[in-house]
Amino acid sequence: MTTTSTSRRRFLGTAALAGFGATLPALLPGTADAAPPTPSHLTSATQKYLESQRQAGLAALRRGADLPFLTGTQLAAMLLARDVTSVQVTKRFLARIDQLNGDGMFAVPSRDPDIPVYGDNGKLNAYVRTTPDLAMSIAKAADKALDAAARGGTPVPFGCGVPVALKDIYAVEGVELTIGCPLAAGNIASGDSVVAQRVRNAHMPILGLTHTGPWTNDDTCPQTANPWNRKLCVGGSSGGSAAAISARLAVMATGSDTGNSLRNPAQNVGVGSIKPSYGLVPKYGVTVSSTSLDTCGPMGRAMADVAMLLGIIAGPDPRDPRSEQAPTFPQGFPLAPRPGKKPFAGLRIGSTVETETSPARNLWTPGILARLRAAVQQFADLGAEIVQITPPTSNLGNTAYWAAANPDPVNGSKVSASSAYQNAENAWTLGETYAVTAAEDPAIEGAVRTRFRTSISTIETQKQQLAQRAAALTPADLFGAHRVRREYSEAWAKVFEDNGIVACLWPQKVQTPPVRANDSTGGFSGVESSRPNTTGWPCLNLPVGRDTDTGIPVGIDMAAPYGGDAIILQLAIDYQDRHPYHLDLPTDL
């Protein structure tokens, strides 16, 4: 539980927001100050690179570019030098949102006619709501802080004054919070999530909250259009954040990832993201789906932007004990590429592009596979020794290997390891909701039912089944289920050790996003994409070009062992400096 007296119901009316379920063991002793590094902490090489980014941003403006088309690091460097003000930057983003977020085109009907899609689906519909007054207030405070720092006063974090968007699961005090579900309309957050608080403290204007699939449990985020082809899904559940960044309606945003939700939408729109090491970003005040899988993290147009925002929001907080067990990065994360034509020389990097077997490879989209292969070759051309590895076999769903002592009380089937711990966590996380909402707030009850994709008429049955499944599990079952999970993590660690690799590339999505009207076809992944959630390892998604057949962007995942966030961010920044696919402009704005 939390170490303060603040109720879990503080942010989301009667719904539980942040259950504290199973945690991973501490791998590093002690904690570090959560304060993000200031520019004085940056190396001289990084400062030189950021100055070049500043000059590039100024040159782009002289050529007629608009502020929202610059990268986050360019804007941050220009703000520090007082070339522009945060008020100017924020106004331009708000104006572009007003122009492009939409007016009702391409509306998508709900999967369940009892529950309409929340918000008109406009031209893009990346934002469920904007917060212009809040954004401008923070922007004015940012300019005061930046002016004072320029005169030799208190240093500001790198990123001060750069606007951000938050996924509609992050509580922002005084702002409606609906978790992508219309039945939670009217719920006003009475406090900030840790992430929102840290963004405010860094004087980063909050532009608004972005769309997510209902209850963060939809792989398509059908309310939001893909800026590269508005008839197609953007991917979920953090689809609104990804679309906003791609369409230049934000330069950075937050998302969350239970099994792919930061990486899937990033791939489909050509932006970068990272699912950090488990616990690195505190989840207090953020709606969770599965407590030991969910990870909060940043998205950005450039991987340096992703690293910059991660430096703002990462670090321990006592309100989320999981965060106090995470690795610490007191000097922040890399922001600049390394020099030379072969920055990966001497490094062994794994790849599963040729060894993945699930599902059948004949279902993979040829244009996507071609780009993945090209990306692996590009890593080799930058000096890496590519090692073909075979992904370890997971026994998490194999009931012949392990099953709970009792069968599923609902259908009589054996209960796998993954089902055991997820059923227990869902019951714990949502149990308080089920205990109170029927009497206090039927609308929130309806919001919870979307978590299970059931009709309202069967909500009572769903509640009973959840309780039955949780009651049938024993402590020995939960320990056994997590043992199987730990075995999978150890198998991946052995792959890294045996092959001497520092990171591993694997496919993200290998099929074209489905059309939005067919939003139930969410499971269009081609690989086992919850690997980093199961292990707790960091995993980022890196844009690697576009499918030549469809024009839709393609991304590749890159993972490292627990605590290796800075390693894969550096590799991604190095790659992107030589292959800037993130600068491509969407084709359907």
Coordinates of C-alpha atoms in Angstrom, one line a residue:
M1 CA 0.0 0.0 0.0
T2 CA 1.0 3.6 -0.2
T3 CA 3.0 5.1 2.6
T4 CA 0.8 8.1 2.9
S5 CA -2.8 8.4 4.1
T6 CA -4.0 9.5 0.7
S7 CA -6.8 7.2 -0.5
R8 CA -6.6 5.3 -3.8
R9 CA -10.0 6.8 -4.6
R10 CA -8.6 10.3 -4.5
F11 CA -8.1 10.6 -8.2
L12 CA -10.8 8.4 -9.8
G13 CA -14.0 8.9 -7.9
T14 CA -14.8 5.4 -6.6
A15 CA -12.5 3.5 -8.8
A16 CA -9.2 2.0 -7.6
L17 CA -6.3 3.7 -9.5
A18 CA -3.0 2.2 -8.2
G19 CA -3.1 -1.3 -6.7
F20 CA 0.2 -2.3 -5.3
G21 CA 0.6 -6.0 -6.2
A22 CA 3.6 -8.1 -6.6
T23 CA 6.9 -6.3 -6.9
L24 CA 10.3 -7.2 -8.3
P25 CA 13.2 -7.6 -5.9
A26 CA 15.6 -4.7 -5.5
L27 CA 18.6 -5.0 -7.7
L28 CA 20.4 -1.8 -6.7
P29 CA 20.9 -0.5 -3.2
G30 CA 19.7 2.8 -2.1
T31 CA 17.9 5.6 -4.0
A32 CA 18.8 8.8 -5.7
D33 CA 17.4 12.2 -5.7
A34 CA 14.5 12.3 -8.2
A35 CA 15.4 15.8 -9.3
P36 CA 16.2 15.8 -13.0
P37 CA 19.7 17.0 -14.1
T38 CA 20.2 20.6 -15.0
P39 CA 22.3 21.7 -18.1
S40 CA 25.3 22.1 -15.8
H41 CA 25.3 18.3 -15.3
L42 CA 25.7 17.7 -19.0
T43 CA 29.0 16.8 -20.5
S44 CA 30.8 19.2 -22.7
A45 CA 30.2 16.9 -25.7
T46 CA 26.5 16.9 -25.0
Q47 CA 26.4 20.6 -24.6
K48 CA 28.1 21.1 -27.9
Y49 CA 25.6 18.8 -29.6
L50 CA 22.7 20.6 -28.1
E51 CA 24.1 23.9 -29.3
S52 CA 24.2 22.4 -32.8
Q53 CA 20.5 21.4 -32.3
R54 CA 19.7 24.9 -31.2
Q55 CA 21.4 26.3 -34.4
A56 CA 19.5 23.8 -36.5
G57 CA 16.2 24.9 -34.9
L58 CA 16.9 28.5 -35.5
A59 CA 17.9 27.8 -39.1
A60 CA 14.6 25.9 -39.6
L61 CA 12.6 28.9 -38.3
R62 CA 14.4 31.2 -40.7
R63 CA 13.4 28.9 -43.5
G64 CA 9.7 29.3 -42.5
A65 CA 9.2 26.3 -40.2
D66 CA 6.7 26.5 -37.4
L67 CA 7.7 25.8 -33.8
P68 CA 5.7 22.6 -33.4
F69 CA 7.9 21.0 -36.2
L70 CA 11.1 21.3 -34.2
T71 CA 12.2 18.5 -31.9
G72 CA 12.0 18.6 -28.2
T73 CA 15.7 19.0 -27.7
Q74 CA 15.9 21.8 -30.2
L75 CA 13.1 23.6 -28.4
A76 CA 14.7 23.0 -25.0
A77 CA 18.0 24.4 -26.2
M78 CA 16.4 27.4 -27.7
L79 CA 14.3 28.1 -24.6
L80 CA 17.5 28.0 -22.4
A81 CA 19.2 30.5 -24.7
R82 CA 16.0 32.6 -24.6
D83 CA 15.7 32.5 -28.4
V84 CA 12.0 31.8 -27.9
T85 CA 9.6 31.9 -25.0
S86 CA 7.6 29.0 -23.5
V87 CA 4.5 31.2 -24.0
Q88 CA 5.3 31.5 -27.8
V89 CA 5.9 27.7 -28.1
T90 CA 2.8 26.7 -26.1
K91 CA 0.5 29.1 -28.1
R92 CA 1.7 27.6 -31.4
F93 CA 1.0 24.0 -30.2
L94 CA -2.5 25.0 -28.9
A95 CA -3.3 26.7 -32.2
R96 CA -2.2 23.6 -34.2
I97 CA -4.3 21.4 -31.9
D98 CA -7.3 23.6 -32.6
Q99 CA -6.6 23.3 -36.3
L100 CA -6.1 19.6 -36.6
N101 CA -7.6 17.7 -33.7
G102 CA -10.9 17.6 -35.7
D103 CA -14.5 18.4 -35.9
G104 CA -16.4 15.1 -36.1
M105 CA -15.1 13.5 -39.3
F106 CA -14.5 9.7 -39.4
A107 CA -16.7 8.9 -36.4
V108 CA -16.3 5.2 -35.4
P109 CA -19.2 3.4 -33.7
S110 CA -18.7 1.7 -30.4
R111 CA -18.0 -2.0 -30.2
D112 CA -21.0 -2.1 -27.7
P113 CA -23.9 0.2 -28.7
D114 CA -24.6 0.6 -24.9
I115 CA -21.4 2.5 -24.5
P116 CA -20.6 5.2 -27.1
V117 CA -17.0 6.1 -28.0
Y118 CA -15.9 9.0 -25.8
G119 CA -15.5 12.2 -27.8
D120 CA -16.2 13.0 -31.4
N121 CA -13.6 11.4 -33.7
G122 CA -12.3 14.5 -35.5
K123 CA -9.6 14.8 -38.1
L124 CA -7.2 13.1 -35.8
N125 CA -8.9 13.2 -32.4
A126 CA -5.6 12.7 -30.6
Y127 CA -6.7 14.7 -27.6
V128 CA -9.7 13.8 -25.5
R129 CA -9.5 17.3 -23.9
T130 CA -7.1 20.2 -23.9
T131 CA -6.0 22.4 -21.0
P132 CA -5.1 25.7 -22.5
D133 CA -5.5 27.8 -19.3
L134 CA -3.3 25.4 -17.4
A135 CA -0.7 25.2 -20.2
M136 CA -0.4 29.0 -20.5
S137 CA -0.1 29.4 -16.7
I138 CA 2.8 26.9 -16.6
A139 CA 4.3 28.5 -19.7
K140 CA 4.4 31.9 -18.0
A141 CA 6.0 30.3 -14.9
A142 CA 8.6 28.6 -17.2
D143 CA 9.6 31.9 -18.8
K144 CA 10.2 33.4 -15.3
A145 CA 12.3 30.5 -14.3
L146 CA 14.2 30.5 -17.6
D147 CA 14.8 34.2 -17.4
A148 CA 16.1 33.9 -13.8
A149 CA 18.4 31.0 -14.8
A150 CA 19.8 33.0 -17.7
R151 CA 20.7 35.8 -15.2
G152 CA 22.6 33.3 -13.1
G153 CA 19.8 32.3 -10.8
T154 CA 18.5 28.9 -9.9
P155 CA 19.2 26.4 -12.6
V156 CA 16.3 24.8 -14.4
P157 CA 16.1 21.2 -15.8
F158 CA 16.8 20.7 -19.4
G159 CA 13.3 20.6 -20.9
C160 CA 11.9 23.5 -18.9
G161 CA 9.2 25.2 -20.9
V162 CA 8.7 22.5 -23.5
P163 CA 5.0 21.5 -23.7
V164 CA 3.9 17.9 -23.1
A165 CA 0.7 15.9 -23.4
L166 CA -0.4 13.2 -20.9
K167 CA -2.3 10.1 -21.6
D168 CA -5.9 10.1 -20.2
I169 CA -4.9 7.9 -17.3
Y170 CA -2.6 10.4 -15.5
A171 CA -4.4 12.4 -12.8
V172 CA -3.9 16.1 -13.2
E173 CA -5.5 18.1 -10.4
G174 CA -8.7 19.9 -11.4
V175 CA -8.8 18.1 -14.8
E176 CA -11.3 15.6 -16.0
L177 CA -9.9 12.0 -15.9
T178 CA -11.8 9.3 -17.9
I179 CA -9.4 6.5 -18.8
G180 CA -10.7 6.4 -22.3
C181 CA -14.3 5.5 -21.2
P182 CA -17.3 7.8 -21.7
L183 CA -19.0 6.4 -18.5
A184 CA -16.3 8.1 -16.4
A185 CA -17.2 11.5 -17.8
G186 CA -17.4 14.2 -15.1
N187 CA -14.7 12.6 -12.9
I188 CA -12.4 15.4 -11.8
A189 CA -9.0 14.5 -10.4
S190 CA -8.5 16.0 -7.0
G191 CA -4.7 15.7 -7.1
D192 CA -1.7 15.2 -9.3
S193 CA -0.1 11.9 -10.2
V194 CA 3.6 11.8 -9.5
V195 CA 4.3 12.2 -13.2
A196 CA 2.0 15.3 -13.5
Q197 CA 3.6 16.8 -10.4
R198 CA 7.1 16.4 -11.8
V199 CA 6.1 17.8 -15.2
R200 CA 4.7 20.9 -13.4
N201 CA 7.8 21.2 -11.2
A202 CA 9.9 21.3 -14.4
H203 CA 7.6 24.0 -15.7
M204 CA 6.6 21.9 -18.7
P205 CA 3.2 23.2 -20.0
I206 CA 0.5 20.4 -20.0
L207 CA -1.3 20.8 -23.3
G208 CA -4.1 18.2 -22.4
L209 CA -4.9 14.6 -22.0
T210 CA -4.7 12.2 -25.0
H211 CA -7.1 9.4 -26.0
T212 CA -6.6 5.8 -24.9
G213 CA -8.5 2.6 -25.6
P214 CA -11.3 2.0 -23.1
W215 CA -9.8 1.5 -19.6
T216 CA -6.3 1.3 -21.3
N217 CA -7.3 -2.1 -22.6
D218 CA -7.6 -1.8 -26.4
D219 CA -4.9 -2.5 -28.9
T220 CA -6.2 -0.1 -31.5
C221 CA -7.4 3.1 -29.8
P222 CA -10.2 3.4 -32.4
Q223 CA -11.2 6.9 -31.4
T224 CA -7.9 8.3 -32.8
A225 CA -7.0 8.4 -36.5
N226 CA -3.5 7.4 -37.8
P227 CA -2.0 10.6 -39.2
W228 CA -0.4 8.5 -42.0
N229 CA -3.8 7.1 -43.1
R230 CA -6.9 8.2 -41.2
K231 CA -8.8 5.1 -42.1
L232 CA -6.4 3.0 -40.1
C233 CA -6.0 2.5 -36.4
V234 CA -3.1 4.3 -34.7
G235 CA -2.6 1.4 -32.2
G236 CA -3.2 1.3 -28.5
S237 CA -3.6 1.8 -25.8
S238 CA -1.5 5.0 -25.9
G239 CA -2.7 5.9 -29.3
G240 CA -3.6 9.5 -28.7
S241 CA -0.2 10.3 -27.4
A242 CA 1.5 8.7 -30.4
A243 CA -0.8 10.4 -32.9
A244 CA -0.4 13.8 -31.3
I245 CA 3.4 13.6 -31.5
S246 CA 3.4 12.3 -35.1
A247 CA 1.0 15.0 -36.2
R248 CA 3.1 17.8 -34.4
L249 CA 0.3 18.4 -31.9
A250 CA 2.8 17.7 -29.2
V251 CA 6.6 17.1 -29.2
M252 CA 6.5 14.7 -26.2
A253 CA 3.9 12.8 -24.3
T254 CA 3.4 10.1 -21.7
G255 CA 1.9 6.6 -22.2
S256 CA 1.8 3.3 -20.4
D257 CA 2.6 -0.3 -21.3
T258 CA 1.1 -3.5 -20.0
G259 CA 1.9 -5.6 -23.0
N260 CA 2.8 -3.2 -25.8
S261 CA 0.9 0.0 -25.3
L262 CA 3.9 2.4 -25.5
R263 CA 5.6 0.6 -28.4
N264 CA 2.7 -0.5 -30.6
P265 CA 1.3 3.0 -31.4
A266 CA 4.8 4.5 -31.7
Q267 CA 5.6 1.9 -34.4
N268 CA 2.5 2.7 -36.4
V269 CA 3.1 6.5 -36.6
G270 CA 6.9 6.8 -36.8
V271 CA 7.7 8.1 -33.3
G272 CA 9.9 6.8 -30.6
S273 CA 9.1 5.5 -27.1
I274 CA 10.5 3.5 -24.2
K275 CA 9.0 1.1 -21.8
P276 CA 11.4 1.7 -19.0
S277 CA 12.7 -0.7 -16.4
Y278 CA 9.8 -1.7 -14.1
G279 CA 9.2 0.8 -11.4
L280 CA 11.6 3.5 -12.9
V281 CA 8.6 5.9 -13.3
P282 CA 6.3 6.0 -10.3
K283 CA 2.7 4.9 -11.0
Y284 CA 1.0 6.7 -8.2
G285 CA -2.1 8.5 -9.5
V286 CA -2.1 6.5 -12.8
T287 CA -4.7 4.0 -13.7
V288 CA -3.2 0.5 -13.9
S289 CA -4.4 -2.6 -15.8
S290 CA -2.1 -5.2 -14.3
T291 CA 0.0 -4.1 -11.3
S292 CA 3.2 -6.1 -11.9
L293 CA 3.2 -5.6 -15.6
D294 CA 2.2 -2.0 -16.1
T295 CA 5.0 0.6 -16.7
C296 CA 4.7 4.3 -17.3
G297 CA 7.0 5.9 -19.9
P298 CA 7.6 8.7 -22.4
M299 CA 7.1 9.1 -26.2
G300 CA 8.9 11.6 -28.4
R301 CA 9.6 12.5 -31.9
A302 CA 13.3 11.9 -31.5
M303 CA 14.9 9.4 -29.1
A304 CA 16.8 12.2 -27.5
D305 CA 13.4 13.7 -26.7
V306 CA 12.3 10.4 -25.1
A307 CA 15.4 10.4 -23.0
M308 CA 14.9 14.0 -22.0
L309 CA 11.3 13.4 -20.8
L310 CA 12.4 10.2 -19.0
G311 CA 14.9 12.3 -17.1
I312 CA 12.1 14.5 -15.9
I313 CA 9.6 11.8 -14.8
A314 CA 11.9 9.0 -13.6
G315 CA 13.1 8.4 -10.0
P316 CA 11.8 7.0 -6.7
D317 CA 8.7 8.3 -4.9
P318 CA 7.5 6.9 -1.5
R319 CA 3.9 6.9 -2.7
D320 CA 4.9 4.0 -5.1
P321 CA 7.1 1.5 -3.2
R322 CA 7.8 -0.2 -6.5
S323 CA 9.7 2.9 -7.7
E324 CA 12.0 2.7 -4.7
Q325 CA 13.2 -0.7 -5.9
A326 CA 14.0 0.5 -9.4
P327 CA 17.5 1.3 -10.8
T328 CA 18.6 4.9 -10.4
F329 CA 20.2 7.3 -12.9
P330 CA 21.2 10.3 -10.9
Q331 CA 23.1 11.8 -13.9
G332 CA 20.1 11.4 -16.2
F333 CA 20.0 9.7 -19.6
P334 CA 22.0 10.3 -22.8
L335 CA 20.9 13.2 -25.0
A336 CA 23.6 13.2 -27.8
P337 CA 24.9 10.7 -30.3
R338 CA 28.4 9.4 -30.2
P339 CA 30.8 10.5 -32.9
G340 CA 32.3 8.5 -35.7
K341 CA 31.1 6.3 -38.6
K342 CA 31.1 3.1 -36.5
P343 CA 29.6 4.0 -33.1
F344 CA 28.6 0.4 -32.5
A345 CA 32.1 -1.0 -33.1
G346 CA 33.0 -3.7 -30.7
L347 CA 29.3 -4.3 -29.6
R348 CA 27.4 -7.5 -30.1
I349 CA 23.7 -6.9 -30.6
G350 CA 21.2 -9.8 -30.9
S351 CA 18.4 -10.1 -33.4
T352 CA 15.3 -12.3 -33.6
V353 CA 14.0 -10.9 -36.9
E354 CA 15.0 -14.2 -38.6
T355 CA 14.2 -16.5 -35.7
E356 CA 10.7 -15.5 -34.5
T357 CA 8.2 -18.3 -35.1
S358 CA 4.9 -16.9 -33.7
P359 CA 2.7 -16.6 -35.6
A360 CA 3.5 -18.3 -38.9
R361 CA 5.9 -16.1 -40.8
N362 CA 3.8 -16.3 -43.9
L363 CA 1.3 -13.9 -42.2
W364 CA 4.0 -11.2 -41.8
T365 CA 3.6 -8.2 -44.1
P366 CA 6.4 -8.3 -46.7
G367 CA 7.0 -4.6 -46.6
I368 CA 7.4 -4.5 -42.8
L369 CA 9.7 -7.6 -42.8
A370 CA 11.9 -5.9 -45.5
R371 CA 12.3 -2.8 -43.3
L372 CA 13.1 -4.8 -40.2
R373 CA 15.8 -6.7 -42.2
A374 CA 17.2 -3.4 -43.5
A375 CA 17.3 -2.0 -40.0
V376 CA 19.3 -4.9 -38.7
Q377 CA 21.7 -4.4 -41.6
Q378 CA 22.0 -0.7 -40.7
F379 CA 23.0 -1.6 -37.2
A380 CA 25.7 -3.9 -38.7
D381 CA 26.8 -1.1 -41.0
L382 CA 27.3 1.1 -37.9
G383 CA 29.8 -1.4 -36.6
A384 CA 27.7 -3.9 -34.5
E385 CA 28.2 -7.6 -34.7
I386 CA 24.8 -9.0 -35.2
V387 CA 24.1 -12.2 -33.4
Q388 CA 21.1 -14.3 -34.4
I389 CA 19.4 -15.6 -31.3
T390 CA 16.4 -17.8 -30.6
P391 CA 13.9 -16.3 -28.2
P392 CA 13.5 -18.4 -25.0
T393 CA 10.3 -20.4 -24.8
S394 CA 7.8 -19.1 -22.3
N395 CA 5.9 -21.5 -20.0
L396 CA 3.6 -18.8 -18.7
G397 CA 0.6 -20.1 -20.6
N398 CA 1.7 -23.8 -20.6
T399 CA -0.6 -25.6 -18.2
A400 CA 1.2 -28.9 -18.9
Y401 CA 4.3 -27.3 -17.4
W402 CA 2.6 -25.5 -14.5
A403 CA -1.0 -25.1 -13.4
A404 CA -2.7 -23.8 -10.3
A405 CA -3.8 -26.4 -7.8
N406 CA -7.5 -25.8 -8.5
P407 CA -9.2 -25.6 -11.9
D408 CA -10.8 -22.4 -13.1
P409 CA -14.1 -22.3 -11.1
V410 CA -15.9 -20.7 -14.0
N411 CA -15.0 -23.0 -16.9
G412 CA -13.2 -25.9 -15.3
S413 CA -10.0 -25.4 -17.3
K414 CA -6.5 -25.5 -15.9
V415 CA -5.2 -22.1 -14.8
S416 CA -1.8 -21.1 -16.3
A417 CA 0.9 -19.0 -14.5
S418 CA 0.0 -15.9 -16.4
S419 CA -3.7 -16.2 -15.7
A420 CA -3.0 -16.9 -12.0
Y421 CA -1.1 -13.7 -11.3
Q422 CA -3.1 -11.5 -13.6
N423 CA -6.5 -12.7 -12.1
A424 CA -5.1 -12.1 -8.6
E425 CA -3.9 -8.7 -9.5
N426 CA -7.0 -7.6 -11.3
A427 CA -9.1 -8.8 -8.4
W428 CA -7.0 -6.9 -5.9
T429 CA -6.8 -3.7 -8.1
L430 CA -10.5 -3.6 -9.0
G431 CA -11.9 -5.2 -5.9
E432 CA -12.5 -1.9 -4.2
T433 CA -14.2 -0.6 -7.2
Y434 CA -16.6 -3.6 -7.4
A435 CA -17.3 -3.2 -3.7
V436 CA -18.6 0.3 -3.9
T437 CA -19.5 1.5 -7.3
A438 CA -22.9 -0.2 -7.7
A439 CA -24.3 1.9 -4.9
E440 CA -22.2 5.0 -5.3
D441 CA -21.6 5.6 -9.0
P442 CA -23.1 3.4 -11.7
A443 CA -21.2 5.3 -14.4
I444 CA -17.9 4.2 -12.9
E445 CA -19.2 0.7 -12.7
G446 CA -19.8 0.9 -16.5
A447 CA -16.3 2.1 -17.0
V448 CA -14.9 -0.9 -15.2
R449 CA -16.9 -3.2 -17.3
T450 CA -15.1 -2.0 -20.4
R451 CA -12.0 -3.4 -18.8
F452 CA -13.4 -6.8 -19.5
R453 CA -15.1 -6.0 -22.8
T454 CA -18.5 -7.4 -21.6
S455 CA -22.0 -6.1 -21.9
I456 CA -23.5 -4.1 -19.1
S457 CA -26.1 -6.8 -18.7
T458 CA -23.5 -9.3 -17.6
I459 CA -21.5 -7.0 -15.2
E460 CA -22.9 -8.8 -12.2
T461 CA -21.7 -12.1 -13.6
Q462 CA -18.3 -10.7 -14.4
K463 CA -18.0 -9.5 -10.8
Q464 CA -18.9 -12.9 -9.4
Q465 CA -16.5 -14.7 -11.8
L466 CA -13.6 -12.4 -10.8
A467 CA -14.2 -13.0 -7.2
Q468 CA -14.5 -16.8 -7.7
R469 CA -11.3 -17.0 -9.7
A470 CA -9.4 -15.0 -7.1
A471 CA -10.7 -17.0 -4.2
A472 CA -9.7 -20.3 -5.9
L473 CA -6.0 -19.2 -5.9
T474 CA -3.8 -20.0 -3.0
P475 CA -0.6 -18.3 -1.9
A476 CA 1.3 -21.3 -3.2
D477 CA -0.3 -20.7 -6.6
L478 CA 0.9 -17.1 -6.7
F479 CA 4.4 -18.0 -5.6
G480 CA 4.5 -20.8 -8.2
A481 CA 3.1 -18.5 -11.0
H482 CA 5.8 -15.9 -10.3
R483 CA 8.4 -18.6 -10.2
V484 CA 7.5 -19.5 -13.8
R485 CA 7.7 -15.9 -14.7
R486 CA 11.1 -15.6 -13.0
E487 CA 12.4 -18.6 -14.9
Y488 CA 11.4 -16.8 -18.2
S489 CA 13.4 -13.7 -17.1
E490 CA 16.4 -15.9 -16.2
A491 CA 16.2 -17.6 -19.6
W492 CA 16.4 -14.3 -21.4
A493 CA 19.3 -13.2 -19.1
K494 CA 21.1 -16.5 -20.1
V495 CA 20.6 -15.7 -23.8
F496 CA 22.3 -12.3 -23.2
E497 CA 25.2 -13.8 -21.2
D498 CA 25.8 -16.8 -23.4
N499 CA 25.9 -14.6 -26.6
G500 CA 27.7 -11.7 -25.1
I501 CA 25.1 -9.2 -26.4
V502 CA 24.4 -5.8 -24.9
A503 CA 20.9 -5.4 -26.5
C504 CA 18.5 -7.3 -28.6
L505 CA 16.4 -6.3 -31.6
W506 CA 13.1 -7.9 -32.3
P507 CA 10.0 -7.2 -34.4
Q508 CA 7.4 -4.9 -33.0
K509 CA 4.4 -5.3 -35.3
V510 CA 4.5 -7.3 -38.4
Q511 CA 1.1 -6.6 -39.9
T512 CA -0.5 -3.4 -41.2
P513 CA -2.8 -1.7 -38.6
P514 CA -6.4 -2.6 -39.2
V515 CA -9.1 -0.2 -40.3
R516 CA -10.7 1.7 -37.5
A517 CA -14.2 0.6 -38.1
N518 CA -13.0 -2.9 -37.4
D519 CA -11.5 -1.9 -34.1
S520 CA -12.1 -5.4 -32.5
T521 CA -9.1 -6.7 -34.5
G522 CA -6.7 -5.3 -32.0
G523 CA -4.4 -8.3 -31.8
F524 CA -2.4 -7.6 -34.9
S525 CA 0.9 -8.3 -33.3
G526 CA 3.2 -10.8 -34.9
V527 CA 5.4 -11.6 -31.9
E528 CA 5.2 -12.2 -28.2
S529 CA 5.3 -8.5 -27.4
S530 CA 4.9 -8.6 -23.6
R531 CA 8.4 -9.9 -23.1
P532 CA 9.7 -6.8 -21.4
N533 CA 6.6 -6.5 -19.3
T534 CA 7.0 -10.1 -18.0
T535 CA 10.7 -9.6 -17.3
G536 CA 10.5 -6.0 -16.2
W537 CA 13.3 -5.1 -18.7
P538 CA 13.5 -1.8 -20.6
C539 CA 12.5 -2.0 -24.2
L540 CA 12.2 0.9 -26.7
N541 CA 10.6 1.3 -30.1
L542 CA 12.7 2.9 -32.8
P543 CA 11.4 4.2 -36.2
V544 CA 13.2 2.4 -39.0
G545 CA 11.5 3.7 -42.1
R546 CA 8.2 2.9 -43.9
D547 CA 6.5 0.0 -45.5
T548 CA 7.0 0.6 -49.2
D549 CA 3.7 -1.0 -50.0
T550 CA 1.5 0.9 -47.6
G551 CA 3.5 4.0 -46.6
I552 CA 2.8 3.2 -42.9
P553 CA 5.9 3.6 -40.6
V554 CA 7.7 0.6 -39.3
G555 CA 9.5 0.4 -35.9
I556 CA 11.8 -2.2 -34.3
D557 CA 12.0 -3.0 -30.6
M558 CA 15.3 -3.0 -28.7
A559 CA 15.6 -4.4 -25.3
A560 CA 18.3 -4.7 -22.6
P561 CA 18.5 -6.4 -19.2
Y562 CA 16.9 -4.7 -16.2
G563 CA 18.5 -1.3 -15.6
G564 CA 19.8 -1.0 -19.1
D565 CA 17.6 2.0 -20.1
A566 CA 20.6 4.3 -20.8
I567 CA 22.3 1.6 -22.9
I568 CA 19.5 1.2 -25.4
L569 CA 18.7 4.9 -25.4
Q570 CA 22.3 5.7 -26.4
L571 CA 22.2 3.1 -29.2
A572 CA 18.9 4.5 -30.4
I573 CA 20.1 8.1 -30.4
D574 CA 23.3 7.0 -32.3
Y575 CA 21.2 5.2 -34.9
Q576 CA 18.7 8.0 -35.3
D577 CA 21.5 10.5 -35.8
R578 CA 22.5 8.6 -39.0
H579 CA 19.0 7.5 -40.0
P580 CA 16.5 10.3 -39.1
Y581 CA 13.3 8.6 -40.1
H582 CA 11.5 10.4 -37.2
L583 CA 11.6 13.6 -39.2
D584 CA 9.3 12.2 -41.9
L585 CA 6.0 14.0 -42.1
P586 CA 2.7 12.2 -41.9
T587 CA 0.9 11.9 -45.2
D588 CA -2.8 12.3 -44.2
L589 CA -3.1 15.5 -42.1

